[in-house]
Amino acid sequence: MKKRLSIQEYTNGIIAGNRMILSRAITLIESNLAEDKQLAQCVLESILPNTGKAIRIGITGVPGVGKSTFIETFGKYLTTLGKSIAVLAIDPSSQLTKGSILGDKTRMEDLAHEPFAYIRPSPTGTSLGGVTNKTRETMLLCEAAGFEIVIIETVGVGQSETYVHGMVDFFLLLMLAGAGDELQGIKKGIMEMADLIAITKTDSGNEISANLAKIEYESALHTFPPDGSGWFPQVVTCSATQKKGIAEIWELVEKHREMLSKNGKFVENRKSQNLAWMHDFIKQSLEQNFYTNHNVSIKTKEVQQAVIEGKKLPIHAALELLKVFYNNK
Ligand code: GDP
């Protein structure tokens, strides 16, 4: 890693919109070194007053649904409106397999060359929770750097989309037409979180099945109880390659923001997301401290065996480990 800058240098650079310093600050946030973590927290604290102004959009969908193609087209459309856009990714695969479902920034090469766009691939980490926290912090840096729209992309096949839903204002689910009843492995819970479902690849003779899928998803959405925001989730069709339905999607994002800003739900949602972030962080820190405690790990080996052999109740084993932890802090 390059030489670290001072808190002031990071802060001034970020606020001035200096890309190089923004990237270095993100690298600092992604670092697991204790001194980097400390410096990163100071930088975050000092840019905090400049955060919160962007529209935060989460985009999810199964691999192959067309996320990167969509984000490229959507992002370029937004830049033609004069908006600046940052794209961040949470890739749940990278912790498990060291591989990547989302790939890196070469996926959106055109957009990456736009002067008003900034693309940052997934941070790596040992836990999805940890990666998610880093993405939240990165989002704040991008906001402080002046980006008006922050897109957070993830694959809708596991837990990561729930995390993303918890950090954005608007949640867009991309779906394929012709998926049938099983809804392509997208769990009902994900559909329930969506503010908008966009059926991708509505082109090349795919229009009829896309419109049928639209009706199907609309009726599925009707079975969900309202989320209390006053917004009713919608379904649209689009084609990223033919640039169809893209402007309409942006209009809906703006309409959603307008409606929720008026009825106070926008701010309310951000407040509860911040509280959830605090609690997430507490849980992760406690868990990490627990499992990295030397005495706990020695004792774990011992009691695990007793649990496996049925000689000890899991709950008793857990209580013993917790006792070791609290006596050895
Ligand atoms: P991701 O895995 O969800 O990011 O999906 P990609 O954006 O990589 O797209 C997967 C495939 O679908 C690629 O071969 C794209 O060229 C294709 N694709 C994406 N969007 C469209 C579209 O609007 N129309 C058509 N016909 N193909 C598309």
Short mmCIF file of C-alpha atoms and ligand atoms in Angstrom, two decimals:
data_model
loop_
_atom_site.label_atom_id
_atom_site.label_comp_id
_atom_site.label_asym_id
_atom_site.label_seq_id
_atom_site.Cartn_x
_atom_site.Cartn_y
_atom_site.Cartn_z
CA MET A 1 0.00 0.00 0.00
CA LYS A 2 1.16 3.51 -0.78
CA LYS A 3 2.13 5.87 1.99
CA ARG A 4 -0.89 6.89 4.04
CA LEU A 5 -2.12 10.43 3.85
CA SER A 6 -3.18 12.51 6.83
CA ILE A 7 -6.83 12.68 7.87
CA GLN A 8 -6.98 16.21 6.49
CA GLU A 9 -5.44 15.20 3.17
CA TYR A 10 -7.92 12.36 2.72
CA THR A 11 -10.83 14.57 3.77
CA ASN A 12 -9.92 17.52 1.55
CA GLY A 13 -9.17 15.27 -1.41
CA ILE A 14 -12.44 13.37 -1.11
CA ILE A 15 -14.53 16.49 -0.69
CA ALA A 16 -12.81 18.06 -3.69
CA GLY A 17 -13.89 15.00 -5.69
CA ASN A 18 -10.32 13.82 -6.29
CA ARG A 19 -10.74 10.27 -7.67
CA MET A 20 -7.26 9.15 -6.80
CA ILE A 21 -7.64 10.14 -3.18
CA LEU A 22 -11.14 8.65 -3.07
CA SER A 23 -9.72 5.34 -4.32
CA ARG A 24 -6.93 5.47 -1.76
CA ALA A 25 -9.43 6.18 1.01
CA ILE A 26 -11.52 3.20 -0.09
CA THR A 27 -8.40 1.02 -0.04
CA LEU A 28 -7.78 2.28 3.49
CA ILE A 29 -11.31 1.27 4.48
CA GLU A 30 -10.82 -2.16 2.96
CA SER A 31 -7.58 -2.73 4.86
CA ASN A 32 -7.64 -5.05 7.85
CA LEU A 33 -4.58 -3.54 9.53
CA ALA A 34 -5.42 -2.08 12.93
CA GLU A 35 -3.77 1.30 12.23
CA ASP A 36 -5.55 1.59 8.88
CA LYS A 37 -8.86 0.78 10.52
CA GLN A 38 -8.31 3.54 13.04
CA LEU A 39 -7.31 6.09 10.41
CA ALA A 40 -10.28 5.04 8.24
CA GLN A 41 -12.68 5.68 11.11
CA CYS A 42 -11.21 9.18 11.61
CA VAL A 43 -11.57 9.94 7.90
CA LEU A 44 -15.18 8.74 7.96
CA GLU A 45 -15.94 10.87 10.94
CA SER A 46 -14.52 13.93 9.28
CA ILE A 47 -16.41 13.47 5.98
CA LEU A 48 -19.68 12.62 7.73
CA PRO A 49 -21.23 16.11 7.34
CA ASN A 50 -20.78 15.77 3.56
CA THR A 51 -22.62 12.47 3.28
CA GLY A 52 -26.23 11.44 2.83
CA LYS A 53 -27.13 13.51 -0.21
CA ALA A 54 -27.02 10.81 -2.89
CA ILE A 55 -29.88 8.61 -4.01
CA ARG A 56 -28.88 5.09 -3.04
CA ILE A 57 -30.13 2.38 -5.37
CA GLY A 58 -29.71 -1.35 -4.82
CA ILE A 59 -29.80 -3.60 -7.89
CA THR A 60 -30.04 -7.36 -7.69
CA GLY A 61 -30.91 -10.38 -9.83
CA VAL A 62 -29.61 -13.84 -10.63
CA PRO A 63 -26.37 -14.25 -12.61
CA GLY A 64 -27.09 -13.71 -16.30
CA VAL A 65 -30.21 -11.61 -15.77
CA GLY A 66 -28.34 -8.65 -17.24
CA LYS A 67 -27.24 -6.62 -14.21
CA SER A 68 -23.98 -5.31 -15.57
CA THR A 69 -25.44 -4.55 -19.00
CA PHE A 70 -28.35 -2.77 -17.34
CA ILE A 71 -26.14 -0.76 -14.98
CA GLU A 72 -23.94 0.24 -17.89
CA THR A 73 -26.90 1.52 -19.94
CA PHE A 74 -28.67 3.03 -16.95
CA GLY A 75 -25.47 4.66 -15.70
CA LYS A 76 -24.69 6.14 -19.10
CA TYR A 77 -28.24 7.45 -19.36
CA LEU A 78 -27.84 9.16 -15.98
CA THR A 79 -24.58 10.76 -17.03
CA THR A 80 -26.34 12.19 -20.10
CA LEU A 81 -28.72 13.86 -17.64
CA GLY A 82 -25.63 15.42 -16.07
CA LYS A 83 -25.69 13.18 -13.01
CA SER A 84 -22.61 11.63 -11.47
CA ILE A 85 -22.81 8.01 -10.48
CA ALA A 86 -20.80 5.58 -8.39
CA VAL A 87 -21.27 1.83 -8.75
CA LEU A 88 -20.23 -0.45 -5.89
CA ALA A 89 -20.62 -4.19 -5.72
CA ILE A 90 -21.11 -6.79 -3.04
CA ASP A 91 -20.08 -10.17 -4.34
CA PRO A 92 -21.14 -12.93 -1.96
CA SER A 93 -19.08 -15.49 -3.85
CA SER A 94 -15.70 -13.97 -3.24
CA GLN A 95 -15.57 -14.90 0.45
CA LEU A 96 -16.44 -18.51 -0.18
CA THR A 97 -14.66 -19.50 -3.32
CA LYS A 98 -12.19 -16.66 -3.86
CA GLY A 99 -13.85 -16.56 -7.26
CA SER A 100 -16.32 -14.00 -8.36
CA ILE A 101 -19.84 -14.10 -9.73
CA LEU A 102 -19.96 -10.40 -10.43
CA GLY A 103 -16.51 -10.09 -11.94
CA ASP A 104 -14.71 -6.79 -11.74
CA LYS A 105 -14.85 -3.46 -13.38
CA THR A 106 -14.05 -4.74 -16.85
CA ARG A 107 -17.71 -5.76 -16.93
CA MET A 108 -18.77 -2.15 -17.31
CA GLU A 109 -15.95 -0.87 -19.35
CA ASP A 110 -17.88 1.78 -21.25
CA LEU A 111 -19.36 3.25 -18.11
CA ALA A 112 -15.98 3.11 -16.37
CA HIS A 113 -14.64 5.49 -19.02
CA GLU A 114 -17.32 8.09 -18.40
CA PRO A 115 -15.89 11.07 -16.53
CA PHE A 116 -18.91 11.24 -14.21
CA ALA A 117 -18.92 7.57 -13.31
CA TYR A 118 -16.89 5.68 -10.77
CA ILE A 119 -16.89 1.89 -10.51
CA ARG A 120 -15.42 -0.04 -7.64
CA PRO A 121 -15.42 -3.84 -7.48
CA SER A 122 -16.34 -5.80 -4.36
CA PRO A 123 -14.13 -5.55 -1.33
CA THR A 124 -12.86 -8.91 -0.15
CA GLY A 125 -13.29 -10.24 3.33
CA THR A 126 -13.86 -13.32 5.37
CA SER A 127 -17.47 -12.60 6.23
CA LEU A 128 -20.31 -11.17 4.22
CA GLY A 129 -21.18 -8.94 7.16
CA GLY A 130 -17.67 -7.47 7.12
CA VAL A 131 -17.77 -6.88 3.37
CA THR A 132 -21.15 -5.23 3.74
CA ASN A 133 -19.87 -2.83 6.36
CA LYS A 134 -17.01 -1.83 4.10
CA THR A 135 -19.47 -1.22 1.29
CA ARG A 136 -21.57 1.02 3.55
CA GLU A 137 -18.49 3.03 4.46
CA THR A 138 -17.42 3.22 0.82
CA MET A 139 -20.86 4.54 -0.05
CA LEU A 140 -20.36 7.39 2.43
CA LEU A 141 -16.99 8.26 0.89
CA CYS A 142 -18.56 8.35 -2.58
CA GLU A 143 -21.30 10.63 -1.32
CA ALA A 144 -18.76 12.96 0.24
CA ALA A 145 -16.92 12.98 -3.09
CA GLY A 146 -20.10 14.42 -4.61
CA PHE A 147 -21.62 11.44 -6.42
CA GLU A 148 -25.34 12.08 -6.78
CA ILE A 149 -26.35 8.48 -7.33
CA VAL A 150 -24.79 5.43 -5.72
CA ILE A 151 -25.69 2.04 -7.14
CA ILE A 152 -24.97 -1.06 -5.11
CA GLU A 153 -25.07 -4.21 -7.15
CA THR A 154 -25.33 -7.73 -5.81
CA VAL A 155 -26.35 -11.21 -6.90
CA GLY A 156 -29.83 -12.14 -5.72
CA VAL A 157 -29.14 -15.66 -4.64
CA GLY A 158 -28.35 -15.53 -0.96
CA GLN A 159 -28.04 -13.14 1.91
CA SER A 160 -26.26 -10.24 0.32
CA GLU A 161 -29.40 -8.72 -1.20
CA THR A 162 -30.94 -8.45 2.26
CA TYR A 163 -27.90 -6.48 3.39
CA VAL A 164 -28.13 -4.27 0.31
CA HIS A 165 -31.80 -3.65 0.91
CA GLY A 166 -30.81 -2.42 4.37
CA MET A 167 -28.52 0.27 3.00
CA VAL A 168 -30.39 1.76 0.04
CA ASP A 169 -33.36 4.03 -0.61
CA PHE A 170 -34.64 2.16 -3.63
CA PHE A 171 -34.38 -1.54 -4.35
CA LEU A 172 -34.58 -2.72 -7.95
CA LEU A 173 -34.97 -6.38 -8.76
CA LEU A 174 -34.12 -7.51 -12.28
CA MET A 175 -35.98 -10.57 -13.53
CA LEU A 176 -36.02 -12.66 -16.68
CA ALA A 177 -39.19 -13.40 -18.62
CA GLY A 178 -40.38 -16.97 -18.99
CA ALA A 179 -39.25 -18.01 -15.57
CA GLY A 180 -42.44 -19.82 -14.67
CA ASP A 181 -43.76 -20.42 -11.22
CA GLU A 182 -40.52 -21.07 -9.44
CA LEU A 183 -39.50 -17.44 -10.10
CA GLN A 184 -35.95 -18.43 -11.12
CA GLY A 185 -34.71 -19.22 -7.67
CA ILE A 186 -35.48 -15.72 -6.50
CA LYS A 187 -37.03 -16.17 -3.11
CA LYS A 188 -40.37 -14.56 -2.39
CA GLY A 189 -38.68 -12.56 0.34
CA ILE A 190 -36.55 -10.75 -2.24
CA MET A 191 -39.58 -9.86 -4.32
CA GLU A 192 -41.19 -8.54 -1.20
CA MET A 193 -38.28 -6.13 -0.68
CA ALA A 194 -38.42 -4.74 -4.24
CA ASP A 195 -39.63 -1.21 -4.94
CA LEU A 196 -39.52 -2.03 -8.62
CA ILE A 197 -39.19 -5.20 -10.67
CA ALA A 198 -37.76 -4.74 -14.16
CA ILE A 199 -38.04 -7.57 -16.64
CA THR A 200 -34.84 -7.49 -18.64
CA LYS A 201 -34.07 -8.37 -22.27
CA THR A 202 -37.46 -7.24 -23.58
CA ASP A 203 -36.25 -7.29 -27.18
CA SER A 204 -35.51 -9.67 -30.07
CA GLY A 205 -38.94 -11.31 -30.08
CA ASN A 206 -39.01 -11.65 -26.31
CA GLU A 207 -41.70 -8.98 -25.91
CA ILE A 208 -44.73 -11.25 -25.53
CA SER A 209 -43.21 -13.40 -22.81
CA ALA A 210 -41.89 -10.27 -21.06
CA ASN A 211 -45.38 -8.80 -20.98
CA LEU A 212 -46.80 -12.06 -19.65
CA ALA A 213 -44.13 -12.10 -16.97
CA LYS A 214 -45.03 -8.52 -16.11
CA ILE A 215 -48.64 -9.56 -15.42
CA GLU A 216 -47.45 -12.55 -13.43
CA TYR A 217 -45.15 -10.48 -11.22
CA GLU A 218 -47.74 -7.75 -10.80
CA SER A 219 -50.18 -10.28 -9.41
CA ALA A 220 -47.44 -11.76 -7.19
CA LEU A 221 -46.73 -8.27 -5.79
CA HIS A 222 -50.41 -7.86 -4.96
CA THR A 223 -50.20 -10.73 -2.51
CA PHE A 224 -47.65 -8.91 -0.36
CA PRO A 225 -48.78 -6.60 2.43
CA PRO A 226 -47.93 -2.89 1.92
CA ASP A 227 -44.62 -1.88 3.56
CA GLY A 228 -46.06 1.27 5.11
CA SER A 229 -44.07 3.67 2.91
CA GLY A 230 -47.04 4.66 0.77
CA TRP A 231 -45.25 3.34 -2.32
CA PHE A 232 -46.72 0.48 -4.26
CA PRO A 233 -44.03 -1.62 -6.03
CA GLN A 234 -44.36 -1.73 -9.81
CA VAL A 235 -43.28 -3.96 -12.65
CA VAL A 236 -41.79 -2.66 -15.90
CA THR A 237 -40.14 -4.21 -18.93
CA CYS A 238 -36.83 -2.99 -20.31
CA SER A 239 -34.02 -3.73 -22.71
CA ALA A 240 -30.55 -2.56 -21.81
CA THR A 241 -29.14 -3.36 -25.23
CA GLN A 242 -31.89 -1.41 -27.01
CA LYS A 243 -32.09 1.26 -24.31
CA LYS A 244 -35.81 0.70 -23.81
CA GLY A 245 -37.56 1.41 -20.52
CA ILE A 246 -34.43 2.97 -19.02
CA ALA A 247 -35.76 6.53 -18.71
CA GLU A 248 -38.99 5.17 -17.25
CA ILE A 249 -37.07 3.34 -14.53
CA TRP A 250 -35.23 6.50 -13.56
CA GLU A 251 -38.55 8.40 -13.48
CA LEU A 252 -39.91 5.83 -11.04
CA VAL A 253 -36.83 6.16 -8.81
CA GLU A 254 -37.39 9.91 -8.72
CA LYS A 255 -41.12 9.55 -8.14
CA HIS A 256 -40.42 7.18 -5.24
CA ARG A 257 -37.98 9.62 -3.68
CA GLU A 258 -40.42 12.49 -4.09
CA MET A 259 -43.28 10.58 -2.52
CA LEU A 260 -41.24 9.27 0.43
CA SER A 261 -39.59 12.64 1.00
CA LYS A 262 -43.02 14.25 1.24
CA ASN A 263 -44.47 11.73 3.66
CA GLY A 264 -41.34 11.59 5.82
CA LYS A 265 -40.61 7.92 5.11
CA PHE A 266 -37.37 8.66 3.27
CA VAL A 267 -35.71 10.13 6.34
CA GLU A 268 -37.36 7.59 8.63
CA ASN A 269 -35.95 4.75 6.53
CA ARG A 270 -32.42 6.21 6.63
CA LYS A 271 -32.64 6.59 10.40
CA SER A 272 -33.68 3.02 10.95
CA GLN A 273 -30.99 1.83 8.52
CA ASN A 274 -28.38 3.68 10.56
CA LEU A 275 -29.58 2.07 13.76
CA ALA A 276 -29.53 -1.34 12.10
CA TRP A 277 -25.98 -0.63 10.91
CA MET A 278 -24.92 0.15 14.48
CA HIS A 279 -26.42 -3.10 15.75
CA ASP A 280 -24.93 -5.10 12.88
CA PHE A 281 -21.53 -3.73 13.73
CA ILE A 282 -21.92 -4.60 17.41
CA LYS A 283 -22.92 -8.15 16.54
CA GLN A 284 -20.02 -8.59 14.15
CA SER A 285 -17.49 -7.17 16.60
CA LEU A 286 -18.72 -9.36 19.43
CA GLU A 287 -18.63 -12.41 17.23
CA GLN A 288 -15.17 -11.63 15.97
CA ASN A 289 -13.83 -10.99 19.47
CA PHE A 290 -15.37 -14.18 20.70
CA TYR A 291 -13.99 -16.45 17.99
CA THR A 292 -10.54 -14.89 17.96
CA ASN A 293 -10.17 -15.21 21.75
CA HIS A 294 -7.33 -17.64 22.41
CA ASN A 295 -8.84 -19.33 25.46
CA VAL A 296 -12.20 -19.65 23.76
CA SER A 297 -10.68 -21.41 20.78
CA ILE A 298 -8.85 -23.92 23.02
CA LYS A 299 -12.02 -24.62 24.97
CA THR A 300 -14.09 -24.80 21.76
CA LYS A 301 -12.13 -27.81 20.51
CA GLU A 302 -12.80 -29.60 23.77
CA VAL A 303 -16.51 -28.92 24.10
CA GLN A 304 -17.23 -29.41 20.39
CA GLN A 305 -16.16 -33.01 20.69
CA ALA A 306 -18.44 -33.53 23.68
CA VAL A 307 -21.36 -32.05 21.71
CA ILE A 308 -20.65 -34.26 18.69
CA GLU A 309 -20.52 -37.35 20.92
CA GLY A 310 -23.78 -36.38 22.57
CA LYS A 311 -22.14 -36.03 25.98
CA LYS A 312 -22.96 -32.40 26.37
CA LEU A 313 -26.01 -30.35 25.47
CA PRO A 314 -25.18 -27.69 22.82
CA ILE A 315 -26.60 -24.98 25.04
CA HIS A 316 -24.46 -26.05 28.00
CA ALA A 317 -21.38 -26.08 25.80
CA ALA A 318 -22.24 -22.59 24.57
CA LEU A 319 -22.66 -21.33 28.14
CA GLU A 320 -19.29 -22.77 29.11
CA LEU A 321 -17.61 -21.05 26.18
CA LEU A 322 -19.28 -17.74 26.99
CA LYS A 323 -18.05 -18.06 30.58
CA VAL A 324 -14.49 -18.58 29.34
CA PHE A 325 -14.87 -15.54 27.10
CA TYR A 326 -16.16 -13.20 29.79
CA ASN A 327 -13.52 -14.36 32.27
CA ASN A 328 -10.71 -13.79 29.80
CA LYS A 329 -11.47 -10.48 28.21
P1 GDP B 1 -25.27 -10.29 -15.11
O1 GDP B 1 -24.60 -11.60 -14.84
O2 GDP B 1 -26.60 -10.24 -14.40
O3 GDP B 1 -24.43 -9.10 -14.81
O4 GDP B 1 -25.63 -10.28 -16.67
P2 GDP B 1 -24.88 -9.58 -17.90
O5 GDP B 1 -25.14 -8.12 -17.93
O6 GDP B 1 -23.48 -10.04 -17.91
O7 GDP B 1 -25.69 -10.21 -19.11
C1 GDP B 1 -25.78 -11.60 -19.34
C2 GDP B 1 -26.03 -11.83 -20.82
O8 GDP B 1 -27.27 -11.28 -21.20
C3 GDP B 1 -24.97 -11.21 -21.70
O9 GDP B 1 -24.69 -12.09 -22.76
C4 GDP B 1 -25.64 -9.95 -22.22
O10 GDP B 1 -25.16 -9.57 -23.48
C5 GDP B 1 -27.09 -10.37 -22.28
N1 GDP B 1 -27.98 -9.21 -22.11
C6 GDP B 1 -27.92 -8.31 -21.10
N2 GDP B 1 -28.88 -7.37 -21.26
C7 GDP B 1 -29.55 -7.68 -22.40
C8 GDP B 1 -30.65 -7.07 -23.11
O11 GDP B 1 -31.22 -6.03 -22.74
N3 GDP B 1 -31.07 -7.72 -24.23
C9 GDP B 1 -30.50 -8.86 -24.69
N4 GDP B 1 -30.99 -9.40 -25.79
N5 GDP B 1 -29.45 -9.44 -24.07
C10 GDP B 1 -28.97 -8.86 -22.95
#
